[in-house]
């Protein structure tokens, strides 16, 4: 098939530069703060960037979740909200968009990704079950554990090695998975939990070839595959760029093919779909859908709104089609790479290759003098904020939490500080400022002594834990 991609202006003139496929119509001021102010605010926040007020942040790279700028078409959609309790027309637009771009038969709206994780986990997982997946995600694993299951990481080893340049570090290790199936029995594996671009590994993609091999293995053992499609459109960009046979296919075509090898998906629409709230759960099996439909009314809302307002479903339906456009995805990922390449040129340790949604600083090598229980990635997020008001997020030992059986800290191989780039929000100049902040903190790294945890909540502790500076 001929590639339908339209060349950028730069490409048309023989240059390799790219630019965003939009211009800015409305702006929101952001505020510079003084070092003294930041020292006070981060201390008050217990050195946890989740506990800062956003008005005390200059450039907010805490997350790309729910932080996108909506388009004029999406805002127009907000005005077309049909706020009926049941059967809102916006729900039907959403259902149609999910069917068209993802290809699943039955669609349930939910308020956001973890709402869908809750429903699917509660429906399919029984105590004693094992759920294999390509690296854990915090909320996904917690819902699997709360349902009585045990998550088992079967991602390839390369994913745990930040400088390793494997192009598809999100791949499942088929041998590891088969060994697990033989050990625990296929009947104790309710489904494979497969994520498109693996968040905790650095936004790393899964290849189509790997999914096909996974499908074959699952067919042999009769195991279903459910996809965390949260950043799947971004995953498709890497397939288009690197995998043989996909250069001439559009992101939308690759997405449909990828989903066709899976049995269902859950989605946090706050990422790929360019909305501030929302999500869905979609499956092909009618019997499973009926069970999910019955649970959604208990936890989210009626099956035609699932916790979302009609206007939000409309913006989401429009965002689904905008989120799979080739020029959009290209500029989104190239912006992330722009920042990553500056840091690579300065020899600052980051996860490579640069992934889809964020730059992940390798805090273990950044602060090689700090042991993991002095929370190097948490420390780095606090230091970056102190330097310049840039907000990032810990993705290491604090995020990994405690083992539910032993109660001990889990010590993940990756100790990372994530700078996630919201979609269509910041400019290249913001990326330059961020890179300089990282360089300044890197230069001062030897003086940093780490943090001590002084408050630890039971679930998803990284959101609300508090720390003190070690002096
Ligand atoms: C994020 F610190 N992600 O990356 P919900 N699957 C995947 C996600 O990335 C995801 C969800 C499911 C967030 C928000 C967040 O430990 C954290 O719509 C691959 O947020 O419920 C969310 O979707 C859940 C930040 C979530 C965290 C959990 O920033």
CSV table of C-alpha atoms and ligand atoms in Angstrom, one decimal:
chain,number,residue,atom,x,y,z
A,1,UNK,CA,0.0,0.0,0.0
A,2,UNK,CA,1.3,3.5,-0.8
A,3,UNK,CA,2.2,5.6,2.1
A,4,UNK,CA,-0.5,8.2,2.7
A,5,UNK,CA,1.8,10.4,4.8
A,6,UNK,CA,1.9,14.1,3.7
A,7,UNK,CA,5.4,15.5,3.7
A,8,UNK,CA,6.3,18.2,6.2
A,9,UNK,CA,7.2,21.6,4.7
A,10,UNK,CA,10.8,20.9,5.7
A,11,UNK,CA,10.7,17.5,3.9
A,12,UNK,CA,9.2,19.1,0.8
A,13,UNK,CA,12.2,21.4,0.7
A,14,UNK,CA,14.7,18.7,1.3
A,15,UNK,CA,15.3,19.4,5.0
A,16,UNK,CA,14.6,17.0,7.8
A,17,UNK,CA,13.1,19.6,10.2
A,18,UNK,CA,9.5,19.2,11.4
A,19,UNK,CA,7.0,21.5,13.0
A,20,UNK,CA,3.8,21.2,14.9
A,21,UNK,CA,0.7,20.7,12.7
A,22,UNK,CA,-1.1,23.5,14.6
A,23,UNK,CA,-0.8,27.1,15.6
A,24,UNK,CA,-1.7,28.6,19.0
A,25,UNK,CA,-5.0,30.3,19.5
A,26,UNK,CA,-5.2,30.7,23.2
A,27,UNK,CA,-2.5,31.0,25.8
A,28,UNK,CA,-2.3,30.4,29.6
A,29,UNK,CA,0.3,32.4,31.5
A,30,UNK,CA,2.8,30.5,33.6
A,31,UNK,CA,4.8,32.0,36.5
A,32,UNK,CA,8.5,32.1,37.3
A,33,UNK,CA,9.2,31.8,41.0
A,34,UNK,CA,12.3,32.6,43.1
A,35,UNK,CA,14.7,30.1,44.6
A,36,UNK,CA,13.5,31.1,48.1
A,37,UNK,CA,9.9,30.5,47.2
A,38,UNK,CA,10.7,27.1,45.7
A,39,UNK,CA,12.7,26.1,48.8
A,40,UNK,CA,9.6,26.8,50.9
A,41,UNK,CA,7.1,25.2,48.7
A,42,UNK,CA,9.0,22.0,48.1
A,43,UNK,CA,9.6,21.6,51.8
A,44,UNK,CA,5.9,22.2,52.5
A,45,UNK,CA,5.2,19.5,49.9
A,46,UNK,CA,7.4,17.0,51.8
A,47,UNK,CA,9.8,16.9,48.8
A,48,UNK,CA,7.1,15.2,46.8
A,49,UNK,CA,6.2,16.8,43.5
A,50,UNK,CA,2.7,15.4,43.6
A,51,UNK,CA,2.1,17.6,46.7
A,52,UNK,CA,3.1,20.9,45.1
A,53,UNK,CA,0.4,23.4,44.0
A,54,UNK,CA,0.5,23.7,40.2
A,55,UNK,CA,0.6,27.5,40.5
A,56,UNK,CA,4.0,27.1,42.1
A,57,UNK,CA,5.3,25.3,39.1
A,58,UNK,CA,7.0,26.9,36.1
A,59,UNK,CA,7.1,24.1,33.5
A,60,UNK,CA,4.9,21.2,34.5
A,61,UNK,CA,6.3,17.9,33.2
A,62,UNK,CA,4.7,15.8,36.1
A,63,UNK,CA,2.6,14.0,33.6
A,64,UNK,CA,1.2,13.8,30.1
A,65,UNK,CA,-2.0,12.6,31.6
A,66,UNK,CA,-5.0,14.9,31.2
A,67,UNK,CA,-2.7,17.8,30.5
A,68,UNK,CA,-3.0,18.0,26.7
A,69,UNK,CA,-4.3,21.1,24.9
A,70,UNK,CA,-7.6,20.4,23.2
A,71,UNK,CA,-8.2,21.6,19.7
A,72,UNK,CA,-10.8,24.1,18.6
A,73,UNK,CA,-12.8,21.2,17.2
A,74,UNK,CA,-12.7,19.5,20.6
A,75,UNK,CA,-13.8,22.7,22.4
A,76,UNK,CA,-16.6,23.1,19.9
A,77,UNK,CA,-17.6,19.5,20.8
A,78,UNK,CA,-17.8,20.5,24.4
A,79,UNK,CA,-20.7,22.8,23.4
A,80,UNK,CA,-22.5,19.9,21.8
A,81,UNK,CA,-22.8,17.9,25.0
A,82,UNK,CA,-26.0,16.0,25.3
A,83,UNK,CA,-26.3,15.7,29.1
A,84,UNK,CA,-28.9,13.0,29.2
A,85,UNK,CA,-28.6,10.4,31.9
A,86,UNK,CA,-29.1,7.6,29.4
A,87,UNK,CA,-28.3,7.2,25.7
A,88,UNK,CA,-26.5,10.5,25.1
A,89,UNK,CA,-25.7,11.0,21.5
A,90,UNK,CA,-22.1,11.7,22.5
A,91,UNK,CA,-21.8,8.2,23.8
A,92,UNK,CA,-22.7,6.9,20.3
A,93,UNK,CA,-20.1,9.1,18.8
A,94,UNK,CA,-17.5,7.7,21.2
A,95,UNK,CA,-18.6,4.1,20.6
A,96,UNK,CA,-18.3,4.7,16.8
A,97,UNK,CA,-14.8,6.2,17.1
A,98,UNK,CA,-13.5,3.4,19.3
A,99,UNK,CA,-15.0,0.8,16.9
A,100,UNK,CA,-13.5,2.6,13.9
A,101,UNK,CA,-10.0,3.2,15.1
A,102,UNK,CA,-9.5,0.2,17.6
A,103,UNK,CA,-11.9,-2.3,16.0
A,104,UNK,CA,-13.4,-3.8,19.2
A,105,UNK,CA,-17.1,-4.7,19.2
A,106,UNK,CA,-18.3,-3.6,22.6
A,107,UNK,CA,-17.4,-0.4,24.3
A,108,UNK,CA,-18.0,0.9,27.8
A,109,UNK,CA,-17.1,4.5,28.9
A,110,UNK,CA,-15.3,4.9,32.3
A,111,UNK,CA,-14.1,8.0,34.1
A,112,UNK,CA,-10.4,7.3,33.5
A,113,UNK,CA,-8.0,4.4,33.0
A,114,UNK,CA,-8.0,3.0,36.5
A,115,UNK,CA,-11.8,2.7,36.4
A,116,UNK,CA,-11.5,0.3,33.5
A,117,UNK,CA,-8.6,-1.6,35.2
A,118,UNK,CA,-10.8,-2.1,38.2
A,119,UNK,CA,-13.7,-3.5,36.2
A,120,UNK,CA,-11.6,-5.9,34.1
A,121,UNK,CA,-9.6,-7.1,37.1
A,122,UNK,CA,-12.7,-7.7,39.3
A,123,UNK,CA,-14.4,-9.5,36.5
A,124,UNK,CA,-11.6,-11.8,35.3
A,125,UNK,CA,-9.1,-12.3,38.1
A,126,UNK,CA,-9.7,-14.8,40.9
A,127,UNK,CA,-7.5,-15.3,44.0
A,128,UNK,CA,-4.5,-17.4,43.1
A,129,UNK,CA,-4.3,-16.2,39.5
A,130,UNK,CA,-1.2,-14.9,37.8
A,131,UNK,CA,-1.2,-12.0,35.4
A,132,UNK,CA,1.8,-11.8,33.1
A,133,UNK,CA,2.7,-8.5,31.6
A,134,UNK,CA,5.3,-6.3,30.0
A,135,UNK,CA,6.5,-4.5,33.2
A,136,UNK,CA,4.1,-3.3,35.9
A,137,UNK,CA,2.2,-0.1,35.9
A,138,UNK,CA,1.3,1.2,39.4
A,139,UNK,CA,-2.5,1.3,39.1
A,140,UNK,CA,-2.8,-1.7,36.8
A,141,UNK,CA,-0.9,-4.0,39.2
A,142,UNK,CA,-2.7,-2.7,42.3
A,143,UNK,CA,-6.1,-3.5,40.8
A,144,UNK,CA,-4.8,-7.0,39.8
A,145,UNK,CA,-3.5,-7.5,43.3
A,146,UNK,CA,-6.7,-6.2,45.0
A,147,UNK,CA,-8.6,-8.8,42.9
A,148,UNK,CA,-6.4,-11.5,44.4
A,149,UNK,CA,-3.9,-11.9,41.6
A,150,UNK,CA,-0.2,-11.8,41.3
A,151,UNK,CA,1.4,-9.7,38.5
A,152,UNK,CA,4.4,-11.4,36.9
A,153,UNK,CA,6.8,-9.3,34.8
A,154,UNK,CA,7.7,-11.1,31.5
A,155,UNK,CA,9.2,-8.1,29.6
A,156,UNK,CA,12.6,-8.7,27.8
A,157,UNK,CA,15.7,-8.2,30.0
A,158,UNK,CA,16.8,-5.3,27.8
A,159,UNK,CA,14.0,-3.2,29.2
A,160,UNK,CA,15.7,-3.1,32.6
A,161,UNK,CA,18.9,-1.7,31.2
A,162,UNK,CA,18.7,2.1,30.5
A,163,UNK,CA,21.5,2.5,27.9
A,164,UNK,CA,20.5,-0.6,25.9
A,165,UNK,CA,19.4,0.5,22.4
A,166,UNK,CA,17.0,-2.3,21.6
A,167,UNK,CA,14.3,-0.7,19.4
A,168,UNK,CA,11.4,-2.5,21.0
A,169,UNK,CA,12.2,-2.7,24.7
A,170,UNK,CA,8.5,-3.1,25.5
A,171,UNK,CA,8.5,-6.6,24.0
A,172,UNK,CA,7.4,-9.7,25.9
A,173,UNK,CA,10.0,-12.4,26.4
A,174,UNK,CA,8.0,-15.3,24.9
A,175,UNK,CA,10.3,-17.9,26.6
A,176,UNK,CA,9.8,-16.3,30.0
A,177,UNK,CA,6.1,-16.4,29.4
A,178,UNK,CA,5.9,-19.9,28.3
A,179,UNK,CA,8.0,-21.0,31.3
A,180,UNK,CA,5.5,-19.3,33.6
A,181,UNK,CA,2.5,-20.9,31.8
A,182,UNK,CA,4.1,-24.3,32.3
A,183,UNK,CA,4.9,-23.6,36.0
A,184,UNK,CA,1.5,-22.3,37.1
A,185,UNK,CA,-0.8,-23.7,34.4
A,186,UNK,CA,-2.7,-21.9,31.7
A,187,UNK,CA,-6.0,-22.2,33.8
A,188,UNK,CA,-4.4,-19.9,36.4
A,189,UNK,CA,-3.7,-17.1,33.9
A,190,UNK,CA,-6.9,-15.2,33.2
A,191,UNK,CA,-5.3,-13.0,30.5
A,192,UNK,CA,-2.0,-11.3,29.4
A,193,UNK,CA,-1.7,-7.7,30.4
A,194,UNK,CA,0.0,-6.1,27.5
A,195,UNK,CA,0.8,-2.4,27.4
A,196,UNK,CA,1.5,-0.5,24.2
A,197,UNK,CA,4.6,1.7,24.9
A,198,UNK,CA,5.6,0.7,28.4
A,199,UNK,CA,5.4,3.6,30.7
A,200,UNK,CA,7.7,2.4,33.5
A,201,UNK,CA,10.3,1.2,31.1
A,202,UNK,CA,10.6,4.7,29.5
A,203,UNK,CA,7.8,4.8,27.0
A,204,UNK,CA,9.2,1.8,25.1
A,205,UNK,CA,7.3,0.2,22.3
A,206,UNK,CA,6.1,-3.4,21.5
A,207,UNK,CA,6.7,-4.6,18.0
A,208,UNK,CA,4.0,-6.1,15.8
A,209,UNK,CA,6.2,-9.2,15.4
A,210,UNK,CA,6.3,-9.7,19.1
A,211,UNK,CA,2.5,-9.4,19.4
A,212,UNK,CA,2.0,-11.9,16.6
A,213,UNK,CA,4.3,-14.4,18.4
A,214,UNK,CA,2.5,-13.7,21.6
A,215,UNK,CA,-0.9,-14.4,19.9
A,216,UNK,CA,0.4,-17.7,18.6
A,217,UNK,CA,1.5,-18.8,22.0
A,218,UNK,CA,-1.7,-17.7,23.6
A,219,UNK,CA,-3.7,-19.6,21.0
A,220,UNK,CA,-1.9,-22.8,21.9
A,221,UNK,CA,-2.8,-22.3,25.6
A,222,UNK,CA,-6.2,-20.7,25.2
A,223,UNK,CA,-5.2,-17.5,27.0
A,224,UNK,CA,-6.7,-14.1,26.0
A,225,UNK,CA,-4.7,-10.9,25.6
A,226,UNK,CA,-6.0,-7.6,26.9
A,227,UNK,CA,-4.2,-4.4,25.9
A,228,UNK,CA,-3.5,-1.3,27.9
A,229,UNK,CA,-4.0,1.0,24.9
A,230,UNK,CA,-3.3,4.2,26.8
A,231,UNK,CA,-0.3,5.2,24.6
A,232,UNK,CA,-0.9,2.7,21.7
A,233,UNK,CA,-1.0,5.4,19.0
A,234,UNK,CA,2.5,6.4,20.0
A,235,UNK,CA,3.6,2.8,19.9
A,236,UNK,CA,2.4,2.6,16.3
A,237,UNK,CA,4.7,5.4,15.4
A,238,UNK,CA,7.7,3.3,16.4
A,239,UNK,CA,6.4,0.3,14.4
A,240,UNK,CA,5.9,2.6,11.4
A,241,UNK,CA,9.5,3.9,11.8
A,242,UNK,CA,11.4,0.7,12.6
A,243,UNK,CA,9.5,-2.4,11.7
A,244,UNK,CA,9.8,-3.9,8.3
A,245,UNK,CA,6.7,-3.7,6.2
A,246,UNK,CA,5.0,-0.8,8.1
A,247,UNK,CA,6.7,2.3,6.5
A,248,UNK,CA,3.9,2.7,4.0
A,249,UNK,CA,1.1,2.2,6.5
A,250,UNK,CA,-0.6,5.0,8.4
A,251,UNK,CA,-0.7,5.1,12.2
A,252,UNK,CA,-4.4,4.4,12.0
A,253,UNK,CA,-3.9,1.3,9.9
A,254,UNK,CA,-1.2,0.0,12.2
A,255,UNK,CA,-3.4,0.6,15.2
A,256,UNK,CA,-6.3,-1.4,13.7
A,257,UNK,CA,-3.9,-4.3,12.9
A,258,UNK,CA,-2.3,-4.3,16.3
A,259,UNK,CA,-5.6,-4.4,18.2
A,260,UNK,CA,-6.9,-7.1,15.9
A,261,UNK,CA,-4.5,-9.6,17.6
A,262,UNK,CA,-5.9,-8.8,21.0
A,263,UNK,CA,-9.2,-9.6,22.7
A,264,UNK,CA,-9.9,-6.4,24.4
A,265,UNK,CA,-8.4,-3.1,25.7
A,266,UNK,CA,-8.6,-0.6,28.4
A,267,UNK,CA,-7.8,3.0,27.9
A,268,UNK,CA,-6.8,6.1,29.8
A,269,UNK,CA,-8.0,8.6,27.2
A,270,UNK,CA,-6.1,11.3,29.1
A,271,UNK,CA,-3.0,10.5,27.0
A,272,UNK,CA,-3.3,9.6,23.3
A,273,UNK,CA,-6.8,11.0,23.1
A,274,UNK,CA,-6.0,14.6,23.9
A,275,UNK,CA,-8.6,15.1,26.6
A,276,UNK,CA,-8.4,16.1,30.2
A,277,UNK,CA,-10.6,13.3,31.5
A,278,UNK,CA,-12.1,10.0,30.3
A,279,UNK,CA,-11.4,6.5,29.3
A,280,UNK,CA,-13.0,3.3,28.1
A,281,UNK,CA,-13.0,-0.5,28.2
A,282,UNK,CA,-13.7,-2.5,25.1
A,283,UNK,CA,-13.9,-6.2,24.4
A,284,UNK,CA,-15.0,-8.6,21.6
A,285,UNK,CA,-16.7,-11.2,23.8
A,286,UNK,CA,-20.4,-10.6,24.4
A,287,UNK,CA,-20.6,-12.6,27.6
A,288,UNK,CA,-17.7,-10.8,29.1
A,289,UNK,CA,-19.2,-7.5,28.0
A,290,UNK,CA,-22.4,-8.3,29.8
A,291,UNK,CA,-20.6,-8.9,33.0
A,292,UNK,CA,-18.6,-5.7,32.7
A,293,UNK,CA,-21.8,-3.8,31.8
A,294,UNK,CA,-23.3,-5.0,35.0
A,295,UNK,CA,-20.3,-3.9,37.1
A,296,UNK,CA,-20.0,-0.5,35.5
A,297,UNK,CA,-23.3,0.7,36.9
A,298,UNK,CA,-22.0,-0.2,40.4
A,299,UNK,CA,-18.7,1.7,40.2
A,300,UNK,CA,-18.7,4.2,37.4
A,301,UNK,CA,-22.2,5.1,36.1
A,302,UNK,CA,-24.7,3.9,33.5
A,303,UNK,CA,-23.1,2.0,30.6
A,304,UNK,CA,-23.8,5.0,28.3
A,305,UNK,CA,-21.8,7.5,30.3
A,306,UNK,CA,-19.5,5.6,32.7
A,307,UNK,CA,-18.7,8.6,34.9
A,308,UNK,CA,-18.2,11.1,32.0
A,309,UNK,CA,-20.3,14.1,31.1
A,310,UNK,CA,-21.8,14.1,27.6
A,311,UNK,CA,-19.5,17.0,26.6
A,312,UNK,CA,-16.5,15.0,27.7
A,313,UNK,CA,-17.5,12.0,25.6
A,314,UNK,CA,-17.8,14.3,22.6
A,315,UNK,CA,-14.4,15.9,23.1
A,316,UNK,CA,-13.0,12.4,23.5
A,317,UNK,CA,-14.7,11.1,20.3
A,318,UNK,CA,-13.0,13.9,18.4
A,319,UNK,CA,-9.7,13.4,20.2
A,320,UNK,CA,-9.6,9.8,19.1
A,321,UNK,CA,-9.5,10.7,15.5
A,322,UNK,CA,-7.0,13.6,16.0
A,323,UNK,CA,-4.8,11.4,18.2
A,324,UNK,CA,-4.0,8.9,15.4
A,325,UNK,CA,-3.0,11.5,12.7
A,326,UNK,CA,0.5,10.8,11.4
A,327,UNK,CA,1.6,14.5,11.5
A,328,UNK,CA,0.4,14.9,15.1
A,329,UNK,CA,2.1,11.8,16.4
A,330,UNK,CA,5.3,12.6,14.5
A,331,UNK,CA,5.6,16.1,16.0
A,332,UNK,CA,4.6,14.8,19.4
A,333,UNK,CA,7.4,12.2,19.5
A,334,UNK,CA,9.9,14.5,17.8
A,335,UNK,CA,9.5,17.0,20.5
A,336,UNK,CA,10.3,14.4,23.2
A,337,UNK,CA,13.3,13.4,21.1
A,338,UNK,CA,14.5,17.0,20.7
A,339,UNK,CA,14.9,17.2,24.5
A,340,UNK,CA,16.3,13.7,24.7
A,341,UNK,CA,19.0,14.4,22.1
A,342,UNK,CA,20.2,17.5,23.9
A,343,UNK,CA,20.7,15.5,27.0
A,344,UNK,CA,22.4,12.6,25.2
A,345,UNK,CA,24.8,15.1,23.6
A,346,UNK,CA,25.7,16.4,27.1
A,347,UNK,CA,26.3,12.8,28.3
A,348,UNK,CA,23.5,13.0,30.9
A,349,UNK,CA,22.3,9.5,31.7
A,350,UNK,CA,18.8,8.9,30.3
A,351,UNK,CA,16.8,5.8,29.2
A,352,UNK,CA,17.5,5.1,25.6
A,353,UNK,CA,16.2,4.9,22.9
A,354,UNK,CA,14.1,8.0,23.7
A,355,UNK,CA,10.5,6.7,24.2
A,356,UNK,CA,7.2,8.1,23.2
A,357,UNK,CA,5.9,10.4,26.0
A,358,UNK,CA,8.7,11.4,28.3
A,359,UNK,CA,12.4,11.6,29.0
A,360,UNK,CA,13.4,9.4,31.9
A,361,UNK,CA,16.6,10.4,33.7
A,362,UNK,CA,18.6,7.4,35.0
A,363,UNK,CA,18.8,8.5,38.6
A,364,UNK,CA,20.9,5.5,39.6
A,365,UNK,CA,23.8,6.7,37.4
A,366,UNK,CA,23.0,10.4,37.9
A,367,UNK,CA,23.4,10.0,41.6
A,368,UNK,CA,25.7,7.0,41.6
A,369,UNK,CA,26.8,7.8,45.2
A,370,UNK,CA,23.2,7.4,46.6
A,371,UNK,CA,21.9,4.0,47.6
A,372,UNK,CA,18.3,3.2,46.4
A,373,UNK,CA,16.9,3.6,49.9
A,374,UNK,CA,17.9,7.3,49.9
A,375,UNK,CA,15.5,7.7,47.0
A,376,UNK,CA,17.7,9.0,44.2
A,377,UNK,CA,14.9,9.5,41.7
A,378,UNK,CA,12.7,11.3,44.3
A,379,UNK,CA,15.7,13.4,45.2
A,380,UNK,CA,16.3,14.3,41.6
A,381,UNK,CA,12.7,15.4,41.1
A,382,UNK,CA,13.0,17.7,44.1
A,383,UNK,CA,16.3,19.1,43.0
A,384,UNK,CA,15.0,19.9,39.5
A,385,UNK,CA,12.1,21.7,41.0
A,386,UNK,CA,14.4,23.6,43.3
A,387,UNK,CA,16.7,24.6,40.5
A,388,UNK,CA,14.1,26.0,38.1
A,389,UNK,CA,10.5,25.2,39.0
A,390,UNK,CA,10.4,22.3,36.5
A,391,UNK,CA,8.1,19.5,37.8
A,392,UNK,CA,8.9,15.9,37.2
A,393,UNK,CA,8.0,12.6,38.8
A,394,UNK,CA,9.7,9.7,40.7
A,395,UNK,CA,9.6,6.4,38.9
A,396,UNK,CA,11.7,4.1,41.1
A,397,UNK,CA,11.7,2.6,44.5
A,398,UNK,CA,8.9,4.8,45.9
A,399,UNK,CA,6.6,4.1,42.9
A,400,UNK,CA,7.4,0.4,43.2
A,401,UNK,CA,5.9,0.2,46.7
A,402,UNK,CA,6.1,-2.8,49.0
A,403,UNK,CA,5.8,-6.5,48.3
A,404,UNK,CA,2.3,-7.4,49.7
A,405,UNK,CA,3.6,-10.7,51.1
A,406,UNK,CA,6.9,-9.7,52.8
A,407,UNK,CA,6.1,-6.0,53.4
A,408,UNK,CA,9.6,-5.0,52.3
A,409,UNK,CA,10.4,-2.3,49.7
A,410,UNK,CA,10.5,-3.6,46.2
A,411,UNK,CA,13.9,-2.7,44.7
A,412,UNK,CA,13.2,-2.1,41.0
A,413,UNK,CA,16.1,-2.3,38.5
A,414,UNK,CA,15.1,1.0,37.1
A,415,UNK,CA,15.3,4.1,39.3
A,416,UNK,CA,14.1,6.9,37.1
A,417,UNK,CA,12.9,10.5,37.2
A,418,UNK,CA,10.3,11.1,34.5
A,419,UNK,CA,9.8,14.3,32.6
A,420,UNK,CA,6.6,13.7,30.7
A,421,UNK,CA,5.7,16.1,27.9
A,422,UNK,CA,2.1,17.2,27.7
A,423,UNK,CA,0.7,17.1,24.1
A,424,UNK,CA,0.4,20.4,22.2
A,425,UNK,CA,1.3,22.5,25.3
A,426,UNK,CA,5.0,23.5,25.4
A,427,UNK,CA,7.3,24.9,22.8
A,428,UNK,CA,10.9,24.0,21.8
A,429,UNK,CA,12.1,27.0,23.9
A,430,UNK,CA,10.5,25.4,27.0
A,431,UNK,CA,12.4,22.2,26.1
A,432,UNK,CA,15.7,24.2,26.0
A,433,UNK,CA,15.0,25.7,29.5
A,434,UNK,CA,14.3,22.2,30.8
A,435,UNK,CA,17.5,20.8,29.4
A,436,UNK,CA,19.5,23.6,31.0
A,437,UNK,CA,17.8,22.9,34.4
A,438,UNK,CA,18.8,19.3,34.1
A,439,UNK,CA,22.4,20.2,33.3
A,440,UNK,CA,22.6,22.5,36.3
A,441,UNK,CA,21.4,19.8,38.6
A,442,UNK,CA,23.8,17.3,37.0
A,443,UNK,CA,26.7,19.6,37.6
A,444,UNK,CA,25.8,19.9,41.3
A,445,UNK,CA,25.1,16.2,41.7
A,446,UNK,CA,27.9,15.3,44.1
A,447,UNK,CA,26.6,17.7,46.8
A,448,UNK,CA,23.2,15.9,47.0
A,449,UNK,CA,22.7,13.7,50.0
A,450,UNK,CA,19.2,12.1,49.4
A,451,UNK,CA,15.9,12.0,51.3
A,452,UNK,CA,14.3,10.2,54.2
A,453,UNK,CA,10.7,9.0,54.0
A,454,UNK,CA,8.7,10.3,57.0
A,455,UNK,CA,5.1,9.4,55.9
A,456,UNK,CA,4.0,6.5,53.9
A,457,UNK,CA,0.4,5.8,52.8
A,458,UNK,CA,-0.7,2.2,52.2
A,459,UNK,CA,-1.7,2.3,48.6
A,460,UNK,CA,0.2,4.0,45.7
A,461,UNK,CA,2.4,5.6,48.3
A,462,UNK,CA,4.3,7.8,45.8
A,463,UNK,CA,1.2,10.1,45.4
A,464,UNK,CA,1.1,11.2,49.0
A,465,UNK,CA,4.4,10.1,50.7
A,466,UNK,CA,6.4,12.8,52.5
A,467,UNK,CA,10.1,13.2,52.8
A,468,UNK,CA,12.8,15.1,54.6
A,469,UNK,CA,16.2,16.2,53.2
A,470,UNK,CA,19.2,14.4,54.6
A,471,UNK,CA,21.7,17.1,55.5
B,1,LIG,C1,0.9,8.9,34.1
B,1,LIG,F1,2.2,8.5,38.9
B,1,LIG,N1,-0.8,7.2,33.8
B,1,LIG,O1,1.6,8.3,33.4
B,1,LIG,P1,-5.7,6.9,34.7
B,1,LIG,N2,-2.1,2.7,32.2
B,1,LIG,C2,-1.1,3.5,31.9
B,1,LIG,C3,-1.0,4.7,32.4
B,1,LIG,O2,0.1,5.5,32.1
B,1,LIG,C4,-2.0,5.2,33.3
B,1,LIG,C5,-3.0,4.4,33.6
B,1,LIG,C6,-3.1,3.1,33.1
B,1,LIG,C7,-0.5,8.4,34.4
B,1,LIG,C8,-1.3,9.0,35.6
B,1,LIG,C9,-0.7,8.3,36.8
B,1,LIG,O3,1.5,6.0,39.3
B,1,LIG,C10,0.7,6.8,38.6
B,1,LIG,O4,-6.5,7.6,33.7
B,1,LIG,C11,0.0,2.9,31.0
B,1,LIG,O5,-4.6,7.8,35.3
B,1,LIG,O6,-6.5,6.3,35.8
B,1,LIG,C12,-1.9,6.5,33.9
B,1,LIG,O7,-4.9,5.7,33.9
B,1,LIG,C13,-4.1,4.8,34.6
B,1,LIG,C14,0.4,8.8,37.4
B,1,LIG,C15,-1.2,7.1,37.2
B,1,LIG,C16,1.1,8.1,38.3
B,1,LIG,C17,-0.5,6.3,38.1
B,1,LIG,O8,1.2,10.0,34.6
